[in-house]
Short mmCIF file of C-alpha atoms and ligand atoms in Angstrom, two decimals:
data_model
loop_
_atom_site.label_atom_id
_atom_site.label_comp_id
_atom_site.label_asym_id
_atom_site.label_seq_id
_atom_site.Cartn_x
_atom_site.Cartn_y
_atom_site.Cartn_z
CA MET A 5 16.97 -2.85 -7.76
CA SER A 6 13.59 -1.34 -6.76
CA ALA A 7 11.43 -3.01 -4.09
CA ALA A 8 8.76 -5.50 -5.18
CA PRO A 9 5.30 -3.87 -5.49
CA ASP A 10 2.54 -4.56 -2.95
CA ARG A 11 -0.02 -5.42 -5.61
CA HIS A 12 -0.32 -6.61 -9.20
CA ASP A 13 -0.63 -3.66 -11.58
CA THR A 14 -3.98 -2.62 -13.07
CA PHE A 15 -3.36 -4.29 -16.43
CA ALA A 16 -2.41 -7.60 -14.76
CA ARG A 17 -5.51 -7.45 -12.52
CA LEU A 18 -7.76 -6.63 -15.48
CA LEU A 19 -6.32 -9.59 -17.42
CA HIS A 20 -6.56 -11.91 -14.40
CA TRP A 21 -10.24 -11.26 -13.68
CA SER A 22 -11.49 -11.01 -17.26
CA MET A 23 -9.66 -14.24 -18.16
CA ALA A 24 -10.93 -15.99 -15.01
CA VAL A 25 -14.55 -15.22 -16.04
CA LEU A 26 -13.95 -16.29 -19.66
CA ILE A 27 -12.10 -19.52 -18.71
CA LEU A 28 -14.83 -20.58 -16.29
CA ALA A 29 -17.45 -19.77 -18.97
CA MET A 30 -15.47 -21.85 -21.50
CA LEU A 31 -15.42 -24.89 -19.20
CA PHE A 32 -19.23 -24.73 -18.88
CA ILE A 33 -19.74 -23.98 -22.58
CA GLY A 34 -17.52 -26.99 -23.44
CA VAL A 35 -19.45 -29.35 -21.19
CA GLY A 36 -22.77 -27.95 -22.48
CA MET A 37 -21.60 -28.51 -26.06
CA VAL A 38 -20.97 -32.22 -25.56
CA ALA A 39 -24.09 -32.69 -23.38
CA SER A 40 -26.72 -31.08 -25.64
CA ILE A 41 -27.17 -31.76 -29.35
CA THR A 42 -29.68 -28.88 -29.62
CA LEU A 43 -27.37 -26.27 -28.04
CA ARG A 44 -24.18 -27.63 -29.63
CA PRO A 45 -24.09 -25.41 -32.78
CA THR A 46 -24.71 -22.18 -30.80
CA LEU A 47 -22.27 -23.10 -28.04
CA LEU A 48 -19.59 -24.21 -30.50
CA ALA A 49 -19.94 -20.89 -32.36
CA LEU A 50 -19.13 -19.16 -29.03
CA HIS A 51 -16.49 -21.67 -27.88
CA ARG A 52 -14.15 -21.21 -30.88
CA PRO A 53 -13.77 -17.39 -30.91
CA ILE A 54 -13.69 -17.07 -27.10
CA GLY A 55 -11.06 -19.83 -26.98
CA ILE A 56 -8.88 -18.11 -29.59
CA ALA A 57 -9.33 -14.74 -27.82
CA LEU A 58 -8.11 -16.45 -24.62
CA LEU A 59 -5.02 -17.71 -26.46
CA VAL A 60 -4.15 -14.14 -27.52
CA LEU A 61 -4.82 -12.82 -23.99
CA ALA A 62 -2.68 -15.61 -22.45
CA VAL A 63 0.30 -14.65 -24.67
CA VAL A 64 -0.15 -10.92 -23.83
CA ARG A 65 -0.42 -11.82 -20.14
CA LEU A 66 2.67 -14.03 -20.14
CA VAL A 67 4.76 -11.32 -21.86
CA HIS A 68 3.48 -8.71 -19.37
CA ARG A 69 4.19 -11.08 -16.45
CA LEU A 70 7.78 -11.76 -17.58
CA ARG A 71 8.54 -8.04 -18.04
CA ARG A 72 7.34 -6.83 -14.63
CA ARG A 73 8.15 -7.49 -10.99
CA THR A 74 5.21 -9.02 -9.13
CA PRO A 75 4.47 -8.88 -5.38
CA GLU A 76 6.53 -11.26 -3.27
CA LEU A 77 4.83 -13.86 -1.10
CA PRO A 78 4.86 -13.12 2.67
CA ARG A 79 8.24 -14.06 4.18
CA ASP A 80 6.68 -16.30 6.85
CA LEU A 81 4.85 -18.48 4.30
CA PRO A 82 6.01 -22.15 4.67
CA GLY A 83 8.30 -23.39 1.89
CA TRP A 84 5.86 -26.03 0.64
CA GLN A 85 3.14 -23.39 0.19
CA ARG A 86 5.55 -21.19 -1.76
CA ALA A 87 6.45 -24.16 -3.98
CA ALA A 88 2.76 -25.05 -4.41
CA ALA A 89 1.90 -21.45 -5.36
CA HIS A 90 4.71 -21.34 -7.92
CA ALA A 91 3.87 -24.77 -9.39
CA SER A 92 0.15 -23.97 -9.64
CA HIS A 93 0.80 -20.63 -11.37
CA VAL A 94 3.12 -22.34 -13.88
CA ALA A 95 0.44 -25.03 -14.44
CA LEU A 96 -2.25 -22.36 -14.96
CA TYR A 97 -0.15 -20.52 -17.55
CA ALA A 98 0.70 -23.80 -19.34
CA LEU A 99 -2.98 -24.83 -19.44
CA MET A 100 -4.15 -21.36 -20.53
CA LEU A 101 -1.86 -21.72 -23.56
CA ALA A 102 -2.32 -25.46 -24.19
CA MET A 103 -6.13 -25.64 -24.08
CA PRO A 104 -6.87 -23.25 -26.97
CA LEU A 105 -3.92 -24.57 -29.03
CA ILE A 106 -5.14 -28.16 -28.63
CA GLY A 107 -8.73 -27.09 -29.43
CA TRP A 108 -7.54 -25.36 -32.61
CA ALA A 109 -5.36 -28.35 -33.61
CA MET A 110 -8.21 -30.77 -32.83
CA VAL A 111 -10.69 -28.96 -35.11
CA SER A 112 -7.96 -28.87 -37.82
CA ALA A 113 -7.29 -32.62 -37.43
CA ALA A 114 -11.03 -33.31 -37.75
CA GLY A 115 -10.86 -31.60 -41.15
CA ASN A 116 -13.34 -28.91 -40.06
CA PRO A 117 -12.88 -25.19 -40.77
CA VAL A 118 -11.65 -23.26 -37.72
CA LEU A 119 -14.33 -20.59 -38.05
CA LEU A 120 -14.21 -17.57 -35.74
CA TRP A 121 -17.30 -15.82 -37.10
CA ASP A 122 -19.13 -15.56 -40.46
CA ASP A 123 -16.34 -16.05 -42.99
CA VAL A 124 -13.34 -15.35 -40.74
CA GLN A 125 -11.40 -18.59 -40.65
CA LEU A 126 -8.03 -19.59 -39.14
CA PRO A 127 -5.60 -21.86 -40.99
CA ALA A 128 -5.31 -25.54 -40.00
CA ILE A 129 -2.42 -26.20 -37.58
CA ALA A 130 -2.60 -30.04 -37.66
CA PRO A 131 -2.94 -32.56 -40.48
CA HIS A 132 -6.43 -33.88 -41.31
CA ASP A 133 -6.05 -37.29 -39.65
CA PRO A 134 -8.57 -39.24 -37.49
CA ALA A 135 -5.79 -40.75 -35.33
CA VAL A 136 -4.35 -37.30 -34.53
CA TYR A 137 -7.90 -36.01 -33.88
CA SER A 138 -8.58 -38.83 -31.44
CA VAL A 139 -5.44 -38.10 -29.37
CA LEU A 140 -6.12 -34.34 -29.34
CA ARG A 141 -9.82 -34.84 -28.49
CA ALA A 142 -8.89 -36.94 -25.42
CA ALA A 143 -6.16 -34.44 -24.43
CA HIS A 144 -8.63 -31.50 -24.69
CA ALA A 145 -11.09 -33.25 -22.34
CA TRP A 146 -8.47 -34.44 -19.80
CA LEU A 147 -6.62 -31.13 -19.67
CA ALA A 148 -9.98 -29.34 -19.16
CA ARG A 149 -10.48 -31.51 -16.05
CA ALA A 150 -6.92 -30.78 -14.90
CA LEU A 151 -7.54 -27.04 -15.45
CA LEU A 152 -10.71 -27.16 -13.34
CA ALA A 153 -8.86 -29.04 -10.57
CA VAL A 154 -5.99 -26.48 -10.47
CA ILE A 155 -8.50 -23.59 -10.52
CA LEU A 156 -10.33 -25.08 -7.52
CA LEU A 157 -7.03 -25.45 -5.59
CA HIS A 158 -6.10 -21.89 -6.59
CA LEU A 159 -9.49 -20.61 -5.38
CA ALA A 160 -9.08 -22.46 -2.06
CA ALA A 161 -5.58 -20.97 -1.62
CA ALA A 162 -6.83 -17.45 -2.47
CA LEU A 163 -9.61 -17.72 0.12
CA TYR A 164 -7.16 -19.14 2.72
CA HIS A 165 -5.03 -15.99 2.25
CA ALA A 166 -8.11 -13.72 2.32
CA TRP A 167 -9.97 -15.19 5.29
CA ILE A 168 -7.46 -17.10 7.43
CA ARG A 169 -3.99 -15.59 6.97
CA ARG A 170 -5.25 -12.09 6.01
CA ASP A 171 -1.78 -11.36 4.68
CA GLY A 172 -2.55 -9.08 1.70
CA VAL A 173 -2.03 -11.75 -0.98
CA PHE A 174 -5.71 -11.70 -1.96
CA ALA A 175 -5.86 -7.89 -1.94
CA SER A 176 -2.81 -7.77 -4.23
CA MET A 177 -4.96 -9.30 -7.00
CA ALA A 178 -8.39 -8.05 -5.87
CA GLY A 179 -7.33 -4.39 -5.95
CA GLY A 180 -8.77 -1.65 -3.76
CA ARG A 181 -7.27 -0.72 -0.40
CA GLY A 182 -5.32 -2.97 1.96
CA GLY A 183 -2.96 -4.46 -0.61
CA ALA A 184 0.17 -4.29 1.56
CA ARG A 185 1.58 -7.73 2.24
CA SER A 186 2.54 -8.70 5.78
CA GLY A 187 4.83 -11.36 7.21
C1 HEM B 22 -9.27 -21.93 -22.70
C2 HEM B 22 -9.70 -22.53 -23.79
C3 HEM B 22 -10.62 -23.71 -23.83
C4 HEM B 22 -11.25 -24.40 -22.82
C5 HEM B 22 -11.17 -24.16 -21.32
C6 HEM B 22 -12.03 -25.46 -23.45
C7 HEM B 22 -12.81 -26.38 -22.76
C8 HEM B 22 -13.53 -27.39 -23.35
C9 HEM B 22 -14.31 -28.39 -22.64
C10 HEM B 22 -14.47 -28.47 -21.12
C11 HEM B 22 -14.85 -29.23 -23.56
C12 HEM B 22 -15.73 -30.47 -23.28
C13 HEM B 22 -14.83 -31.68 -23.22
C14 HEM B 22 -15.55 -32.95 -22.85
O1 HEM B 22 -16.23 -32.96 -21.82
O2 HEM B 22 -15.41 -33.94 -23.57
C15 HEM B 22 -14.46 -28.76 -24.86
C16 HEM B 22 -14.83 -29.34 -26.06
C17 HEM B 22 -14.50 -28.84 -27.29
N1 HEM B 22 -13.65 -27.79 -27.56
FE1 HEM B 22 -12.76 -26.60 -26.21
N2 HEM B 22 -11.86 -25.39 -24.81
C18 HEM B 22 -11.02 -24.34 -25.10
C19 HEM B 22 -10.62 -23.90 -26.34
C20 HEM B 22 -11.05 -24.41 -27.55
C21 HEM B 22 -10.73 -23.89 -28.86
C22 HEM B 22 -9.85 -22.66 -29.14
C23 HEM B 22 -11.36 -24.68 -29.78
C24 HEM B 22 -11.38 -24.60 -31.30
C25 HEM B 22 -10.93 -23.60 -32.02
C26 HEM B 22 -12.09 -25.70 -29.05
C27 HEM B 22 -12.86 -26.69 -29.63
C28 HEM B 22 -13.60 -27.62 -28.94
C29 HEM B 22 -14.47 -28.61 -29.59
C30 HEM B 22 -14.69 -28.76 -31.10
C31 HEM B 22 -15.03 -29.37 -28.56
C32 HEM B 22 -16.10 -30.45 -28.66
C33 HEM B 22 -15.60 -31.69 -29.25
C34 HEM B 22 -16.71 -32.70 -29.43
O3 HEM B 22 -17.89 -32.44 -29.15
O4 HEM B 22 -16.37 -33.77 -29.85
N3 HEM B 22 -11.87 -25.50 -27.69
N4 HEM B 22 -13.65 -27.65 -24.71
C1 HEM B 23 -9.98 -19.37 -14.28
C2 HEM B 23 -9.62 -18.96 -13.12
C3 HEM B 23 -8.27 -18.42 -12.72
C4 HEM B 23 -7.04 -18.48 -13.33
C5 HEM B 23 -6.69 -19.14 -14.66
C6 HEM B 23 -6.10 -17.77 -12.48
C7 HEM B 23 -4.73 -17.62 -12.74
C8 HEM B 23 -3.83 -16.98 -11.93
C9 HEM B 23 -2.40 -16.89 -12.16
C10 HEM B 23 -1.66 -17.50 -13.33
C11 HEM B 23 -1.88 -16.15 -11.13
C12 HEM B 23 -0.41 -15.80 -10.93
C13 HEM B 23 -0.22 -14.31 -11.09
C14 HEM B 23 -0.09 -13.94 -12.51
O1 HEM B 23 0.97 -14.17 -13.07
O2 HEM B 23 -1.06 -13.43 -13.14
C15 HEM B 23 -2.96 -15.79 -10.26
C16 HEM B 23 -2.82 -15.05 -9.10
C17 HEM B 23 -3.83 -14.84 -8.19
N1 HEM B 23 -5.14 -15.27 -8.29
FE1 HEM B 23 -5.95 -16.28 -9.83
N2 HEM B 23 -6.77 -17.30 -11.38
C18 HEM B 23 -8.10 -17.68 -11.49
C19 HEM B 23 -9.11 -17.43 -10.60
C20 HEM B 23 -8.96 -16.83 -9.38
C21 HEM B 23 -9.99 -16.67 -8.38
C22 HEM B 23 -11.44 -17.16 -8.55
C23 HEM B 23 -9.42 -16.03 -7.31
C24 HEM B 23 -10.00 -15.63 -5.98
C25 HEM B 23 -11.19 -15.82 -5.53
C26 HEM B 23 -8.03 -15.78 -7.64
C27 HEM B 23 -7.12 -15.12 -6.85
C28 HEM B 23 -5.81 -14.89 -7.14
C29 HEM B 23 -4.89 -14.18 -6.27
C30 HEM B 23 -5.21 -13.60 -4.89
C31 HEM B 23 -3.64 -14.14 -6.92
C32 HEM B 23 -2.34 -13.50 -6.43
C33 HEM B 23 -1.38 -14.54 -5.95
C34 HEM B 23 0.01 -13.95 -5.76
O3 HEM B 23 0.25 -12.80 -6.11
O4 HEM B 23 0.88 -14.65 -5.24
N3 HEM B 23 -7.77 -16.27 -8.90
N4 HEM B 23 -4.14 -16.31 -10.74
#
């Protein structure tokens, strides 16, 4: 079997950074939507199509991830940090898929059209039912908080690798020179 690569490939890096920007934007758009009645219609019109685009990108990314070898973590990294890295990546993938699906189901359960733009509309994926809506609405808000918490931990870990350990883990996703992993 060939050796593990030093860095994530270009497509994986492109997906990682474009999705990171869009997911962070979606968290702010979501909060803005519930905080401002005036901005709500405009923000909601952005939130739905960007959210569905993120669902498609998350599926493409997961398929790409499962088909390729990714860089290995440095050999001297403590076991608990390896486990934390693995668990947080699994949680990020799960939340990247769950958030848009729950959003879509929630709008369906509210009995509203899942409009992407003008007259492009997705089918309902949940029954029109206030009780189902209420559960999905709470799940969408709580999982958004969980997503933000995992992203902040992930950011802290990335900066720990970049600035303290300087072991090539950050460069493997950032691109450019110096991607070789040490340890
Ligand atoms: C990665 C994808 C997504 C993220 C990160 C996200 C994030 C958020 C956040 C942070 C809120 C505010 C929650 C609160 O503070 O109560 C929100 C609300 C909302 N989201 Fe999403 N969302 C995503 C996808 C979607 C999708 C695909 C749809 C629909 C097709 C959707 C529909 C909604 C609606 C309708 C609300 C507002 C509900 C209300 O005002 O009662 N979301 N979202
Ligand atoms: C919404 C924000 C983000 C999400 C959802 C996210 C998600 C992920 C996921 C799932 C991985 C695992 C590799 C893969 O399969 O693609 C990963 C790797 C990585 N991320 Fe992020 N990321 C985000 C933001 C960031 C930020 C802001 C940084 C740095 C400042 C960062 C740095 C890294 C690095 C260095 C790796 C490589 C880790 C390794 O190869 O072991 N990420 N990210």
